[in-house]
PDB file of C-alpha atoms and ligand atoms in Angstrom:
ATOM      1  CA  MET A  16     126.530  61.248  87.870  1.00 58.00           C
ATOM      2  CA  SER A  17     129.100  59.093  89.596  1.00 64.00           C
ATOM      3  CA  ASP A  18     130.661  55.770  88.602  1.00 84.00           C
ATOM      4  CA  ALA A  19     132.110  57.712  85.678  1.00 92.00           C
ATOM      5  CA  ASN A  20     135.529  56.767  84.383  1.00 94.00           C
ATOM      6  CA  ILE A  21     137.938  59.632  84.873  1.00 97.00           C
ATOM      7  CA  LEU A  22     141.414  59.686  83.407  1.00 97.00           C
ATOM      8  CA  VAL A  23     143.908  61.659  85.489  1.00 98.00           C
ATOM      9  CA  ILE A  24     147.208  62.629  83.871  1.00 98.00           C
ATOM     10  CA  GLU A  25     149.417  64.045  86.597  1.00 97.00           C
ATOM     11  CA  ASP A  26     153.059  63.523  87.518  1.00 97.00           C
ATOM     12  CA  GLU A  27     152.950  64.896  91.070  1.00 96.00           C
ATOM     13  CA  PRO A  28     152.403  62.014  93.535  1.00 97.00           C
ATOM     14  CA  GLU A  29     150.688  64.219  96.153  1.00 96.00           C
ATOM     15  CA  ILE A  30     148.122  65.504  93.711  1.00 96.00           C
ATOM     16  CA  ARG A  31     147.481  62.013  92.381  1.00 97.00           C
ATOM     17  CA  LYS A  32     146.982  60.819  95.951  1.00 97.00           C
ATOM     18  CA  PHE A  33     144.574  63.668  96.714  1.00 97.00           C
ATOM     19  CA  LEU A  34     142.611  63.047  93.515  1.00 97.00           C
ATOM     20  CA  LYS A  35     142.448  59.324  94.189  1.00 97.00           C
ATOM     21  CA  VAL A  36     140.963  59.870  97.655  1.00 97.00           C
ATOM     22  CA  VAL A  37     138.438  62.451  96.474  1.00 97.00           C
ATOM     23  CA  LEU A  38     137.407  60.686  93.273  1.00 97.00           C
ATOM     24  CA  THR A  39     137.055  57.166  94.671  1.00 96.00           C
ATOM     25  CA  GLY A  40     135.367  58.624  97.780  1.00 96.00           C
ATOM     26  CA  ASN A  41     132.724  60.121  95.497  1.00 95.00           C
ATOM     27  CA  ASP A  42     132.211  56.903  93.534  1.00 94.00           C
ATOM     28  CA  PHE A  43     134.126  57.936  90.461  1.00 96.00           C
ATOM     29  CA  LYS A  44     136.435  55.456  88.812  1.00 96.00           C
ATOM     30  CA  PRO A  45     139.760  57.165  88.284  1.00 97.00           C
ATOM     31  CA  VAL A  46     142.597  55.777  86.201  1.00 97.00           C
ATOM     32  CA  PHE A  47     145.997  57.407  86.599  1.00 98.00           C
ATOM     33  CA  ALA A  48     148.809  58.156  84.193  1.00 98.00           C
ATOM     34  CA  GLU A  49     152.063  59.770  85.294  1.00 97.00           C
ATOM     35  CA  THR A  50     153.290  60.815  81.880  1.00 97.00           C
ATOM     36  CA  GLY A  51     151.748  62.403  78.849  1.00 96.00           C
ATOM     37  CA  LYS A  52     152.576  59.405  76.729  1.00 95.00           C
ATOM     38  CA  ASP A  53     150.803  56.971  79.057  1.00 96.00           C
ATOM     39  CA  GLY A  54     147.906  59.392  79.376  1.00 96.00           C
ATOM     40  CA  LEU A  55     147.398  59.549  75.640  1.00 93.00           C
ATOM     41  CA  LYS A  56     147.647  55.783  75.367  1.00 93.00           C
ATOM     42  CA  LEU A  57     144.998  55.279  78.043  1.00 95.00           C
ATOM     43  CA  ALA A  58     142.763  57.958  76.537  1.00 93.00           C
ATOM     44  CA  THR A  59     142.855  56.172  73.187  1.00 89.00           C
ATOM     45  CA  LEU A  60     142.520  52.616  74.454  1.00 90.00           C
ATOM     46  CA  HIS A  61     139.777  53.233  77.014  1.00 88.00           C
ATOM     47  CA  PRO A  62     138.216  56.646  76.330  1.00 90.00           C
ATOM     48  CA  PRO A  63     137.142  58.056  79.714  1.00 94.00           C
ATOM     49  CA  GLU A  64     134.160  60.350  80.322  1.00 94.00           C
ATOM     50  CA  VAL A  65     136.332  63.178  81.593  1.00 96.00           C
ATOM     51  CA  ILE A  66     140.068  63.867  81.547  1.00 97.00           C
ATOM     52  CA  ILE A  67     141.744  65.776  84.358  1.00 98.00           C
ATOM     53  CA  MET A  68     145.264  66.692  83.368  1.00 97.00           C
ATOM     54  CA  ASP A  69     148.258  68.625  84.547  1.00 96.00           C
ATOM     55  CA  LEU A  70     149.773  71.013  82.021  1.00 94.00           C
ATOM     56  CA  GLY A  71     153.355  70.527  83.239  1.00 92.00           C
ATOM     57  CA  LEU A  72     154.264  66.919  82.542  1.00 94.00           C
ATOM     58  CA  PRO A  73     157.770  65.438  82.452  1.00 95.00           C
ATOM     59  CA  ASP A  74     157.723  64.075  78.929  1.00 96.00           C
ATOM     60  CA  MET A  75     155.261  66.240  76.989  1.00 92.00           C
ATOM     61  CA  ASP A  76     153.689  69.643  77.073  1.00 91.00           C
ATOM     62  CA  GLY A  77     150.077  69.341  78.260  1.00 92.00           C
ATOM     63  CA  ILE A  78     149.088  71.622  75.378  1.00 92.00           C
ATOM     64  CA  GLU A  79     150.245  68.954  72.907  1.00 92.00           C
ATOM     65  CA  ILE A  80     148.078  66.379  74.624  1.00 94.00           C
ATOM     66  CA  ILE A  81     145.005  68.601  74.365  1.00 95.00           C
ATOM     67  CA  GLN A  82     145.667  69.170  70.668  1.00 91.00           C
ATOM     68  CA  ASN A  83     146.087  65.475  70.092  1.00 90.00           C
ATOM     69  CA  ILE A  84     142.905  64.508  71.928  1.00 91.00           C
ATOM     70  CA  ARG A  85     140.868  67.253  70.260  1.00 88.00           C
ATOM     71  CA  GLY A  86     141.924  65.796  66.937  1.00 85.00           C
ATOM     72  CA  TRP A  87     139.632  62.847  67.554  1.00 85.00           C
ATOM     73  CA  SER A  88     137.427  63.457  70.588  1.00 87.00           C
ATOM     74  CA  ASN A  89     135.267  65.934  72.498  1.00 85.00           C
ATOM     75  CA  ILE A  90     135.897  64.297  75.891  1.00 91.00           C
ATOM     76  CA  PRO A  91     135.733  67.128  78.434  1.00 93.00           C
ATOM     77  CA  ILE A  92     139.210  68.116  79.598  1.00 95.00           C
ATOM     78  CA  ILE A  93     139.832  69.879  82.902  1.00 97.00           C
ATOM     79  CA  VAL A  94     143.295  71.325  83.132  1.00 96.00           C
ATOM     80  CA  LEU A  95     145.319  71.624  86.338  1.00 95.00           C
ATOM     81  CA  SER A  96     147.841  74.399  86.488  1.00 90.00           C
ATOM     82  CA  ALA A  97     149.847  76.427  88.952  1.00 86.00           C
ATOM     83  CA  ARG A  98     148.908  79.899  90.066  1.00 79.00           C
ATOM     84  CA  GLY A  99     150.303  82.561  87.762  1.00 81.00           C
ATOM     85  CA  GLN A 100     150.281  80.376  84.654  1.00 84.00           C
ATOM     86  CA  GLU A 101     147.489  82.420  83.089  1.00 87.00           C
ATOM     87  CA  ALA A 102     148.949  82.266  79.583  1.00 90.00           C
ATOM     88  CA  ASP A 103     149.060  78.465  79.704  1.00 91.00           C
ATOM     89  CA  LYS A 104     145.476  78.250  80.902  1.00 91.00           C
ATOM     90  CA  ILE A 105     144.301  80.556  78.133  1.00 93.00           C
ATOM     91  CA  LYS A 106     146.178  78.528  75.542  1.00 93.00           C
ATOM     92  CA  ALA A 107     144.724  75.291  76.887  1.00 94.00           C
ATOM     93  CA  LEU A 108     141.179  76.709  76.724  1.00 94.00           C
ATOM     94  CA  GLU A 109     141.725  78.046  73.230  1.00 91.00           C
ATOM     95  CA  LEU A 110     142.843  74.630  72.072  1.00 91.00           C
ATOM     96  CA  GLY A 111     139.724  73.007  73.422  1.00 90.00           C
ATOM     97  CA  ALA A 112     140.144  72.353  77.152  1.00 94.00           C
ATOM     98  CA  ASP A 113     136.798  72.841  78.898  1.00 92.00           C
ATOM     99  CA  ASP A 114     137.801  74.221  82.247  1.00 93.00           C
ATOM    100  CA  TYR A 115     140.735  74.639  84.573  1.00 93.00           C
ATOM    101  CA  LEU A 116     141.592  74.384  88.240  1.00 94.00           C
ATOM    102  CA  THR A 117     144.379  76.365  89.827  1.00 93.00           C
ATOM    103  CA  LYS A 118     146.536  74.430  92.279  1.00 92.00           C
ATOM    104  CA  PRO A 119     145.969  74.140  95.166  1.00 92.00           C
ATOM    105  CA  PHE A 120     142.259  73.497  94.694  1.00 94.00           C
ATOM    106  CA  SER A 121     139.627  72.295  97.128  1.00 94.00           C
ATOM    107  CA  THR A 122     137.555  69.136  96.982  1.00 95.00           C
ATOM    108  CA  GLY A 123     134.418  71.253  96.462  1.00 95.00           C
ATOM    109  CA  GLU A 124     135.902  73.101  93.492  1.00 93.00           C
ATOM    110  CA  LEU A 125     137.077  69.867  91.915  1.00 95.00           C
ATOM    111  CA  LEU A 126     133.745  68.111  92.290  1.00 95.00           C
ATOM    112  CA  ALA A 127     131.755  71.116  91.069  1.00 92.00           C
ATOM    113  CA  ARG A 128     133.802  71.378  87.866  1.00 92.00           C
ATOM    114  CA  LEU A 129     133.801  67.657  87.345  1.00 94.00           C
ATOM    115  CA  LYS A 130     130.013  67.515  87.610  1.00 91.00           C
ATOM    116  CA  VAL A 131     129.634  70.289  85.037  1.00 88.00           C
ATOM    117  CA  ALA A 132     132.031  68.496  82.692  1.00 89.00           C
ATOM    118  CA  LEU A 133     130.148  65.220  83.100  1.00 89.00           C
ATOM    119  CA  ARG A 134     126.805  66.849  82.475  1.00 84.00           C
ATOM    120  CA  ARG A 135     128.215  68.353  79.300  1.00 79.00           C
ATOM    121  CA  ALA A 136     129.584  64.994  78.244  1.00 80.00           C
ATOM    122  CA  ARG A 137     126.369  63.129  78.981  1.00 79.00           C
ATOM    123  CA  SER A 138     123.953  65.674  77.553  1.00 72.00           C
ATOM    124  CA  GLY A 139     125.927  65.696  74.301  1.00 61.00           C
ATOM    125  CA  GLU A 140     127.621  68.658  72.745  1.00 53.00           C
ATOM    126  CA  THR A 141     125.384  68.803  69.722  1.00 51.00           C
ATOM    127  CA  GLN A 142     122.774  71.512  69.734  1.00 54.00           C
ATOM    128  CA  SER A 143     119.643  69.849  68.431  1.00 60.00           C
ATOM    129  CA  SER A 144     117.140  72.655  69.109  1.00 72.00           C
ATOM    130  CA  PRO A 145     117.343  76.375  68.306  1.00 80.00           C
ATOM    131  CA  VAL A 146     115.857  77.155  71.721  1.00 86.00           C
ATOM    132  CA  ILE A 147     118.141  77.000  74.735  1.00 87.00           C
ATOM    133  CA  GLU A 148     116.775  77.382  78.246  1.00 89.00           C
ATOM    134  CA  ILE A 149     119.069  77.961  81.185  1.00 90.00           C
ATOM    135  CA  GLY A 150     117.497  78.841  84.497  1.00 90.00           C
ATOM    136  CA  GLU A 151     114.908  81.522  83.804  1.00 92.00           C
ATOM    137  CA  MET A 152     116.574  82.573  80.583  1.00 93.00           C
ATOM    138  CA  LYS A 153     115.375  81.381  77.202  1.00 94.00           C
ATOM    139  CA  LEU A 154     117.342  82.070  74.044  1.00 93.00           C
ATOM    140  CA  ASP A 155     115.765  81.431  70.664  1.00 91.00           C
ATOM    141  CA  LEU A 156     118.633  81.284  68.186  1.00 86.00           C
ATOM    142  CA  GLU A 157     116.347  81.056  65.207  1.00 83.00           C
ATOM    143  CA  LYS A 158     114.184  84.075  66.013  1.00 88.00           C
ATOM    144  CA  ARG A 159     117.008  85.885  67.818  1.00 90.00           C
ATOM    145  CA  GLN A 160     114.839  86.493  70.865  1.00 94.00           C
ATOM    146  CA  VAL A 161     115.736  86.428  74.524  1.00 96.00           C
ATOM    147  CA  PHE A 162     113.297  85.929  77.379  1.00 96.00           C
ATOM    148  CA  VAL A 163     113.884  86.243  81.095  1.00 95.00           C
ATOM    149  CA  ALA A 164     111.197  84.672  83.271  1.00 94.00           C
ATOM    150  CA  GLY A 165     108.884  84.676  80.246  1.00 95.00           C
ATOM    151  CA  VAL A 166     109.357  88.358  79.411  1.00 96.00           C
ATOM    152  CA  GLU A 167     111.169  89.305  76.224  1.00 97.00           C
ATOM    153  CA  THR A 168     114.353  91.317  76.769  1.00 96.00           C
ATOM    154  CA  HIS A 169     115.586  93.546  73.991  1.00 95.00           C
ATOM    155  CA  LEU A 170     119.303  93.205  73.287  1.00 95.00           C
ATOM    156  CA  THR A 171     121.493  95.215  70.949  1.00 95.00           C
ATOM    157  CA  PRO A 172     123.107  93.185  68.140  1.00 93.00           C
ATOM    158  CA  ILE A 173     126.443  93.064  70.001  1.00 94.00           C
ATOM    159  CA  GLU A 174     124.816  92.034  73.269  1.00 96.00           C
ATOM    160  CA  TYR A 175     122.919  89.335  71.438  1.00 95.00           C
ATOM    161  CA  LYS A 176     126.047  88.019  69.738  1.00 94.00           C
ATOM    162  CA  LEU A 177     127.944  87.917  73.019  1.00 96.00           C
ATOM    163  CA  LEU A 178     125.101  86.093  74.734  1.00 96.00           C
ATOM    164  CA  ALA A 179     124.764  83.596  71.895  1.00 93.00           C
ATOM    165  CA  VAL A 180     128.488  82.749  71.950  1.00 93.00           C
ATOM    166  CA  LEU A 181     128.494  82.312  75.732  1.00 94.00           C
ATOM    167  CA  VAL A 182     125.315  80.241  75.769  1.00 92.00           C
ATOM    168  CA  LYS A 183     126.498  77.960  72.985  1.00 87.00           C
ATOM    169  CA  HIS A 184     129.462  77.135  75.223  1.00 87.00           C
ATOM    170  CA  ALA A 185     127.460  77.110  78.474  1.00 87.00           C
ATOM    171  CA  GLY A 186     129.397  75.555  81.326  1.00 85.00           C
ATOM    172  CA  LYS A 187     132.687  76.111  79.552  1.00 87.00           C
ATOM    173  CA  VAL A 188     135.111  78.996  79.976  1.00 91.00           C
ATOM    174  CA  VAL A 189     135.396  81.032  76.781  1.00 94.00           C
ATOM    175  CA  THR A 190     138.599  83.086  76.641  1.00 94.00           C
ATOM    176  CA  GLN A 191     138.551  86.854  76.232  1.00 94.00           C
ATOM    177  CA  LYS A 192     140.324  86.521  72.920  1.00 93.00           C
ATOM    178  CA  GLN A 193     137.825  84.053  71.542  1.00 92.00           C
ATOM    179  CA  LEU A 194     134.877  86.197  72.640  1.00 95.00           C
ATOM    180  CA  LEU A 195     136.394  89.320  71.120  1.00 95.00           C
ATOM    181  CA  LEU A 196     137.096  87.437  67.910  1.00 93.00           C
ATOM    182  CA  ASP A 197     133.635  85.878  67.651  1.00 92.00           C
ATOM    183  CA  VAL A 198     131.686  89.001  68.605  1.00 94.00           C
ATOM    184  CA  TRP A 199     133.744  91.958  67.372  1.00 93.00           C
ATOM    185  CA  GLY A 200     136.040  90.359  64.799  1.00 91.00           C
ATOM    186  CA  LYS A 201     139.737  89.875  64.307  1.00 87.00           C
ATOM    187  CA  HIS A 202     140.711  93.525  64.645  1.00 88.00           C
ATOM    188  CA  SER A 203     139.383  93.778  68.188  1.00 87.00           C
ATOM    189  CA  THR A 204     141.099  90.914  69.961  1.00 84.00           C
ATOM    190  CA  GLU A 205     143.026  93.288  72.264  1.00 87.00           C
ATOM    191  CA  ASN A 206     139.988  95.324  73.326  1.00 88.00           C
ATOM    192  CA  SER A 207     139.091  93.455  76.489  1.00 88.00           C
ATOM    193  CA  HIS A 208     137.355  96.559  77.882  1.00 91.00           C
ATOM    194  CA  TYR A 209     134.567  95.965  75.317  1.00 91.00           C
ATOM    195  CA  LEU A 210     133.909  92.698  77.041  1.00 93.00           C
ATOM    196  CA  ARG A 211     133.746  94.170  80.516  1.00 92.00           C
ATOM    197  CA  ILE A 212     131.261  96.794  79.352  1.00 94.00           C
ATOM    198  CA  TYR A 213     129.037  94.444  77.373  1.00 95.00           C
ATOM    199  CA  ALA A 214     129.143  91.685  79.975  1.00 94.00           C
ATOM    200  CA  GLN A 215     127.836  94.269  82.422  1.00 93.00           C
ATOM    201  CA  HIS A 216     125.052  95.336  80.037  1.00 94.00           C
ATOM    202  CA  LEU A 217     124.069  91.732  79.523  1.00 95.00           C
ATOM    203  CA  ARG A 218     123.995  91.028  83.228  1.00 95.00           C
ATOM    204  CA  GLN A 219     121.726  94.018  83.752  1.00 94.00           C
ATOM    205  CA  LYS A 220     119.354  92.845  81.054  1.00 95.00           C
ATOM    206  CA  LEU A 221     119.312  89.287  82.347  1.00 94.00           C
ATOM    207  CA  GLY A 222     118.733  90.533  85.876  1.00 92.00           C
ATOM    208  CA  ASP A 223     122.072  89.134  86.977  1.00 91.00           C
ATOM    209  CA  ASP A 224     123.832  90.465  90.074  1.00 85.00           C
ATOM    210  CA  PRO A 225     127.532  91.060  89.279  1.00 78.00           C
ATOM    211  CA  LEU A 226     128.453  90.291  92.882  1.00 84.00           C
ATOM    212  CA  LYS A 227     126.582  86.997  92.840  1.00 86.00           C
ATOM    213  CA  PRO A 228     126.120  86.173  89.164  1.00 87.00           C
ATOM    214  CA  ARG A 229     123.623  83.481  88.278  1.00 89.00           C
ATOM    215  CA  TYR A 230     124.405  83.468  84.576  1.00 94.00           C
ATOM    216  CA  ILE A 231     127.595  85.188  83.521  1.00 94.00           C
ATOM    217  CA  ILE A 232     130.623  84.217  85.546  1.00 92.00           C
ATOM    218  CA  ASN A 233     133.827  86.196  85.149  1.00 91.00           C
ATOM    219  CA  GLU A 234     137.037  84.186  85.233  1.00 89.00           C
ATOM    220  CA  ALA A 235     139.451  86.991  86.083  1.00 86.00           C
ATOM    221  CA  GLY A 236     142.099  87.541  83.430  1.00 88.00           C
ATOM    222  CA  ILE A 237     140.945  84.485  81.457  1.00 93.00           C
ATOM    223  CA  GLY A 238     137.440  84.941  80.116  1.00 94.00           C
ATOM    224  CA  TYR A 239     133.765  84.339  80.862  1.00 95.00           C
ATOM    225  CA  LYS A 240     131.578  81.356  81.458  1.00 93.00           C
ATOM    226  CA  PHE A 241     127.817  81.094  81.105  1.00 93.00           C
ATOM    227  CA  ARG A 242     126.125  78.937  83.679  1.00 89.00           C
ATOM    228  CA  GLU A 243     125.647  75.361  82.519  1.00 81.00           C
ATOM    229  CA  LYS A 244     122.316  74.077  81.322  1.00 71.00           C
ATOM    230  CA  VAL A 245     121.213  71.697  84.048  1.00 56.00           C
ATOM    231  CA  ALA A 246     122.032  73.521  87.231  1.00 41.00           C
ATOM    232  CA  VAL A 247     118.854  73.151  89.247  1.00 42.00           C
ATOM    233  CA  ALA A 248     120.315  70.737  91.748  1.00 42.00           C
ATOM    234  CA  SER A 249     123.723  72.367  91.930  1.00 40.00           C
ATOM    235  CA  ALA A 250     122.936  75.487  93.940  1.00 41.00           C
ATOM    236  CA  ALA A 251     124.966  74.182  96.882  1.00 41.00           C
ATOM    237  CA  GLU A 252     127.991  73.262  94.785  1.00 40.00           C
ATOM    238  CA  ALA A 253     130.094  76.319  95.516  1.00 37.00           C
TER     239      ALA A 253
HETATM  240 CA1  LIG B   9     153.498  68.637  86.925  1.00 58.26          CA
END
């Protein structure tokens, strides 16, 4: 897991210092850029395994950097942003960022998200099998069947669609808008109450506790995330 090359694009010296201590202390190999331009250059010259980047940079909008990188790479991108910048986070996720951290964030939060991003990067984004198993849940995309602990669970077509979208992006936050678009279509992108209702149905059917969800994690005001695929050893991450 460690010794991974991490590119950090961040203009605030304190945050760079904090990240340097945490990342090198956990055997990662961070490389730092203070501007968007330098960050992009480094990302192109020596593609890292994960990019951690601030959205508010002196020379470029972080959103532009994400767009640029997504034009040629699927390197996981974790965005750093200030509290209250929900719209920016949503935009970053919609353009292909994988996750976000709200400043100030703890060492535990940072490492947990970084590990998920690395697992995604190392397991490969491409879905090679129609059967996806996460924890006790098994989703067969070909037969459109869902099993929990070996027992088939019947889902309505909407519930199934929602689950399939979330699972295909497991470990990654999917925005409300994207979920509404993918599951209900382009005329429903404002109906976030659909999501709340159906996420609750799905949790019930998967045997998930909304207070301590194992599968469907709500990112308040942003979207939902399905638990990542290889999470057996990560129970103590939080
Ligand atoms: Ca900044």
